[in-house]
PDB file of N, CA and C in Angstrom:
ATOM      1  N   MET A 143     -45.229   0.908  54.064  1.00 59.00           N
ATOM      2  CA  MET A 143     -44.026   0.487  54.240  1.00 59.00           C
ATOM      3  C   MET A 143     -43.293   0.671  52.664  1.00 59.00           C
ATOM      4  N   LYS A 144     -41.787   1.209  53.474  1.00 67.00           N
ATOM      5  CA  LYS A 144     -41.134   1.510  51.790  1.00 67.00           C
ATOM      6  C   LYS A 144     -40.892   0.110  50.880  1.00 67.00           C
ATOM      7  N   THR A 145     -40.669   0.707  49.775  1.00 69.00           N
ATOM      8  CA  THR A 145     -40.559  -0.384  48.469  1.00 69.00           C
ATOM      9  C   THR A 145     -38.826  -0.681  48.827  1.00 69.00           C
ATOM     10  N   LYS A 146     -37.716  -1.927  48.764  1.00 70.00           N
ATOM     11  CA  LYS A 146     -36.690  -0.692  48.714  1.00 70.00           C
ATOM     12  C   LYS A 146     -35.807  -0.769  47.702  1.00 70.00           C
ATOM     13  N   LYS A 147     -34.847   0.114  47.552  1.00 77.00           N
ATOM     14  CA  LYS A 147     -34.751   1.038  46.496  1.00 77.00           C
ATOM     15  C   LYS A 147     -33.377   0.255  45.623  1.00 77.00           C
ATOM     16  N   PHE A 148     -33.538   0.126  44.529  1.00 76.00           N
ATOM     17  CA  PHE A 148     -32.306  -0.595  43.710  1.00 76.00           C
ATOM     18  C   PHE A 148     -31.298  -0.296  43.987  1.00 76.00           C
ATOM     19  N   ASP A 149     -29.682  -0.580  44.626  1.00 84.00           N
ATOM     20  CA  ASP A 149     -28.947  -1.169  44.808  1.00 84.00           C
ATOM     21  C   ASP A 149     -27.604  -0.796  43.394  1.00 84.00           C
ATOM     22  N   SER A 150     -27.543   0.093  42.614  1.00 88.00           N
ATOM     23  CA  SER A 150     -26.851  -0.468  42.573  1.00 88.00           C
ATOM     24  C   SER A 150     -25.170  -0.914  41.801  1.00 88.00           C
ATOM     25  N   VAL A 151     -24.498   0.153  43.125  1.00 89.00           N
ATOM     26  CA  VAL A 151     -23.276   0.467  43.473  1.00 89.00           C
ATOM     27  C   VAL A 151     -23.010  -1.103  44.564  1.00 89.00           C
ATOM     28  N   LYS A 152     -23.712  -1.462  45.113  1.00 90.00           N
ATOM     29  CA  LYS A 152     -23.633  -3.263  45.571  1.00 90.00           C
ATOM     30  C   LYS A 152     -23.701  -3.982  45.113  1.00 90.00           C
ATOM     31  N   MET A 153     -24.351  -3.496  43.268  1.00 90.00           N
ATOM     32  CA  MET A 153     -23.961  -4.839  43.190  1.00 90.00           C
ATOM     33  C   MET A 153     -22.386  -4.472  42.482  1.00 90.00           C
ATOM     34  N   MET A 154     -22.682  -3.348  42.306  1.00 92.00           N
ATOM     35  CA  MET A 154     -21.675  -3.863  41.056  1.00 92.00           C
ATOM     36  C   MET A 154     -19.655  -3.892  42.178  1.00 92.00           C
ATOM     37  N   ARG A 155     -20.314  -3.715  43.185  1.00 93.00           N
ATOM     38  CA  ARG A 155     -18.549  -4.555  44.067  1.00 93.00           C
ATOM     39  C   ARG A 155     -18.898  -5.185  43.619  1.00 93.00           C
ATOM     40  N   GLU A 156     -20.324  -6.104  44.155  1.00 93.00           N
ATOM     41  CA  GLU A 156     -20.255  -7.759  44.332  1.00 93.00           C
ATOM     42  C   GLU A 156     -19.051  -8.127  42.709  1.00 93.00           C
ATOM     43  N   ILE A 157     -19.833  -7.248  41.653  1.00 92.00           N
ATOM     44  CA  ILE A 157     -19.043  -7.879  40.415  1.00 92.00           C
ATOM     45  C   ILE A 157     -17.913  -8.052  40.556  1.00 92.00           C
ATOM     46  N   ARG A 158     -17.464  -6.724  40.734  1.00 93.00           N
ATOM     47  CA  ARG A 158     -16.026  -7.109  40.647  1.00 93.00           C
ATOM     48  C   ARG A 158     -14.994  -7.278  41.449  1.00 93.00           C
ATOM     49  N   ASP A 159     -15.954  -8.146  42.722  1.00 94.00           N
ATOM     50  CA  ASP A 159     -15.217  -8.770  43.759  1.00 94.00           C
ATOM     51  C   ASP A 159     -15.305 -10.423  43.058  1.00 94.00           C
ATOM     52  N   ASN A 160     -16.065 -10.743  42.755  1.00 91.00           N
ATOM     53  CA  ASN A 160     -16.356 -12.179  41.668  1.00 91.00           C
ATOM     54  C   ASN A 160     -14.823 -11.636  40.477  1.00 91.00           C
ATOM     55  N   LEU A 161     -15.255 -11.362  39.858  1.00 89.00           N
ATOM     56  CA  LEU A 161     -14.531 -11.486  38.352  1.00 89.00           C
ATOM     57  C   LEU A 161     -12.767 -11.331  39.163  1.00 89.00           C
ATOM     58  N   SER A 162     -12.743 -10.625  40.395  1.00 91.00           N
ATOM     59  CA  SER A 162     -10.948 -10.133  40.580  1.00 91.00           C
ATOM     60  C   SER A 162     -10.498 -11.803  41.125  1.00 91.00           C
ATOM     61  N   LYS A 163     -11.962 -11.706  41.377  1.00 92.00           N
ATOM     62  CA  LYS A 163     -11.432 -14.173  42.809  1.00 92.00           C
ATOM     63  C   LYS A 163     -10.867 -14.893  41.414  1.00 92.00           C
ATOM     64  N   ASP A 164     -12.210 -14.530  39.957  1.00 88.00           N
ATOM     65  CA  ASP A 164     -11.713 -15.409  39.494  1.00 88.00           C
ATOM     66  C   ASP A 164     -10.434 -15.292  38.964  1.00 88.00           C
ATOM     67  N   PHE A 165      -9.911 -13.818  38.017  1.00 88.00           N
ATOM     68  CA  PHE A 165      -9.038 -13.813  37.264  1.00 88.00           C
ATOM     69  C   PHE A 165      -7.937 -13.328  38.122  1.00 88.00           C
ATOM     70  N   SER A 166      -8.010 -14.022  39.478  1.00 89.00           N
ATOM     71  CA  SER A 166      -6.625 -13.636  40.696  1.00 89.00           C
ATOM     72  C   SER A 166      -6.326 -15.708  40.370  1.00 89.00           C
ATOM     73  N   LYS A 167      -7.459 -16.825  39.974  1.00 91.00           N
ATOM     74  CA  LYS A 167      -7.455 -17.701  39.664  1.00 91.00           C
ATOM     75  C   LYS A 167      -6.737 -18.387  38.833  1.00 91.00           C
ATOM     76  N   LEU A 168      -6.666 -17.613  37.488  1.00 89.00           N
ATOM     77  CA  LEU A 168      -5.623 -17.826  36.271  1.00 89.00           C
ATOM     78  C   LEU A 168      -4.415 -18.089  36.424  1.00 89.00           C
ATOM     79  N   SER A 169      -3.640 -18.945  35.654  1.00 92.00           N
ATOM     80  CA  SER A 169      -2.078 -18.985  35.275  1.00 92.00           C
ATOM     81  C   SER A 169      -1.874 -16.902  35.190  1.00 92.00           C
ATOM     82  N   ILE A 170      -0.892 -16.996  34.835  1.00 89.00           N
ATOM     83  CA  ILE A 170       0.081 -15.696  34.316  1.00 89.00           C
ATOM     84  C   ILE A 170       0.129 -15.767  32.898  1.00 89.00           C
ATOM     85  N   LYS A 171      -0.255 -16.435  32.050  1.00 90.00           N
ATOM     86  CA  LYS A 171      -0.405 -17.302  30.734  1.00 90.00           C
ATOM     87  C   LYS A 171      -1.064 -16.448  30.069  1.00 90.00           C
ATOM     88  N   ASP A 172      -2.508 -17.454  31.115  1.00 90.00           N
ATOM     89  CA  ASP A 172      -3.836 -16.718  30.965  1.00 90.00           C
ATOM     90  C   ASP A 172      -4.592 -15.920  31.329  1.00 90.00           C
ATOM     91  N   LYS A 173      -3.933 -15.532  31.827  1.00 86.00           N
ATOM     92  CA  LYS A 173      -3.846 -13.398  32.286  1.00 86.00           C
ATOM     93  C   LYS A 173      -3.816 -12.645  30.755  1.00 86.00           C
ATOM     94  N   ILE A 174      -2.725 -13.160  30.750  1.00 84.00           N
ATOM     95  CA  ILE A 174      -1.948 -12.235  28.872  1.00 84.00           C
ATOM     96  C   ILE A 174      -2.851 -12.812  28.321  1.00 84.00           C
ATOM     97  N   LYS A 175      -3.717 -13.933  28.497  1.00 87.00           N
ATOM     98  CA  LYS A 175      -4.195 -13.923  26.961  1.00 87.00           C
ATOM     99  C   LYS A 175      -5.157 -12.856  26.893  1.00 87.00           C
ATOM    100  N   SER A 176      -5.798 -12.878  27.679  1.00 86.00           N
ATOM    101  CA  SER A 176      -7.330 -12.163  28.098  1.00 86.00           C
ATOM    102  C   SER A 176      -7.156 -11.005  28.241  1.00 86.00           C
ATOM    103  N   LEU A 177      -5.976 -10.498  28.515  1.00 84.00           N
ATOM    104  CA  LEU A 177      -5.695  -9.011  28.699  1.00 84.00           C
ATOM    105  C   LEU A 177      -5.717  -8.922  26.816  1.00 84.00           C
ATOM    106  N   GLU A 178      -4.916  -9.572  26.013  1.00 85.00           N
ATOM    107  CA  GLU A 178      -4.981  -9.409  25.064  1.00 85.00           C
ATOM    108  C   GLU A 178      -5.684 -10.183  24.257  1.00 85.00           C
ATOM    109  N   LYS A 179      -6.808 -10.090  24.397  1.00 89.00           N
ATOM    110  CA  LYS A 179      -8.211 -10.702  23.372  1.00 89.00           C
ATOM    111  C   LYS A 179      -9.266  -9.426  23.469  1.00 89.00           C
ATOM    112  N   GLU A 180      -9.063  -8.762  25.273  1.00 86.00           N
ATOM    113  CA  GLU A 180      -9.806  -7.686  25.534  1.00 86.00           C
ATOM    114  C   GLU A 180      -9.097  -6.403  25.580  1.00 86.00           C
ATOM    115  N   PHE A 181      -7.600  -5.477  25.058  1.00 85.00           N
ATOM    116  CA  PHE A 181      -7.426  -4.907  24.831  1.00 85.00           C
ATOM    117  C   PHE A 181      -6.798  -5.440  23.302  1.00 85.00           C
ATOM    118  N   PRO A 182      -6.845  -5.723  21.926  1.00 84.00           N
ATOM    119  CA  PRO A 182      -5.854  -6.156  20.821  1.00 84.00           C
ATOM    120  C   PRO A 182      -4.917  -5.447  20.747  1.00 84.00           C
ATOM    121  N   GLY A 183      -4.898  -3.911  20.552  1.00 83.00           N
ATOM    122  CA  GLY A 183      -4.264  -2.756  20.164  1.00 83.00           C
ATOM    123  C   GLY A 183      -3.065  -2.949  21.075  1.00 83.00           C
ATOM    124  N   ILE A 184      -2.783  -3.810  22.455  1.00 73.00           N
ATOM    125  CA  ILE A 184      -1.532  -3.590  23.661  1.00 73.00           C
ATOM    126  C   ILE A 184      -1.062  -4.317  22.637  1.00 73.00           C
ATOM    127  N   LYS A 185      -0.107  -4.314  23.012  1.00 72.00           N
ATOM    128  CA  LYS A 185       1.966  -5.263  23.121  1.00 72.00           C
ATOM    129  C   LYS A 185       2.215  -4.708  24.111  1.00 72.00           C
ATOM    130  N   PRO A 186       2.923  -6.011  24.448  1.00 67.00           N
ATOM    131  CA  PRO A 186       3.879  -5.763  25.792  1.00 67.00           C
ATOM    132  C   PRO A 186       5.044  -5.227  25.762  1.00 67.00           C
ATOM    133  N   LYS A 187       5.868  -4.262  25.600  1.00 69.00           N
ATOM    134  CA  LYS A 187       7.020  -3.400  25.909  1.00 69.00           C
ATOM    135  C   LYS A 187       7.864  -3.961  27.627  1.00 69.00           C
ATOM    136  N   GLY A 188       9.489  -3.617  26.957  1.00 67.00           N
ATOM    137  CA  GLY A 188      10.224  -4.570  27.900  1.00 67.00           C
ATOM    138  C   GLY A 188      10.236  -3.085  28.422  1.00 67.00           C
ATOM    139  N   ARG A 189      10.885  -2.916  29.642  1.00 68.00           N
ATOM    140  CA  ARG A 189      11.366  -2.089  30.337  1.00 68.00           C
ATOM    141  C   ARG A 189      12.125  -0.865  29.943  1.00 68.00           C
ATOM    142  N   ARG A 190      11.579  -0.074  29.979  1.00 67.00           N
ATOM    143  CA  ARG A 190      13.031   1.760  28.781  1.00 67.00           C
ATOM    144  C   ARG A 190      13.653   1.633  29.938  1.00 67.00           C
ATOM    145  N   LYS A 191      14.873   1.663  29.611  1.00 70.00           N
ATOM    146  CA  LYS A 191      16.012   2.321  30.683  1.00 70.00           C
ATOM    147  C   LYS A 191      16.740   3.244  30.100  1.00 70.00           C
ATOM    148  N   HIS A 192      16.180   4.333  30.965  1.00 69.00           N
ATOM    149  CA  HIS A 192      16.597   6.017  30.859  1.00 69.00           C
ATOM    150  C   HIS A 192      17.901   5.813  30.405  1.00 69.00           C
ATOM    151  N   PRO A 193      18.337   6.488  29.692  1.00 67.00           N
ATOM    152  CA  PRO A 193      19.682   7.477  29.156  1.00 67.00           C
ATOM    153  C   PRO A 193      20.325   8.037  30.532  1.00 67.00           C
ATOM    154  N   ILE A 194      21.822   7.756  30.757  1.00 67.00           N
ATOM    155  CA  ILE A 194      22.659   8.553  31.819  1.00 67.00           C
ATOM    156  C   ILE A 194      22.339   9.679  31.209  1.00 67.00           C
ATOM    157  N   THR A 195      22.148  10.460  32.260  1.00 64.00           N
ATOM    158  CA  THR A 195      22.087  12.469  32.128  1.00 64.00           C
ATOM    159  C   THR A 195      23.159  12.997  32.067  1.00 64.00           C
ATOM    160  N   THR A 196      24.163  13.350  32.025  1.00 59.00           N
ATOM    161  CA  THR A 196      25.141  14.366  32.826  1.00 59.00           C
ATOM    162  C   THR A 196      24.691  15.701  32.848  1.00 59.00           C
ATOM    163  N   HIS A 197      25.715  16.064  33.009  1.00 55.00           N
ATOM    164  CA  HIS A 197      25.212  17.803  33.457  1.00 55.00           C
ATOM    165  C   HIS A 197      26.303  18.586  33.498  1.00 55.00           C
TER     166      HIS A 197
END
């Protein structure tokens, strides 16, 4: 009988799914705090309006 191989892809999918579920339960403010903590160099920017071009 063969020994079962370790399935890293399956494990990573399970971890991703569990993190996604946990993250989706957070409020918007908590999500922003979490992302700012994880990526301190990122600053929120407003949406840029493109200037009207003339032809």
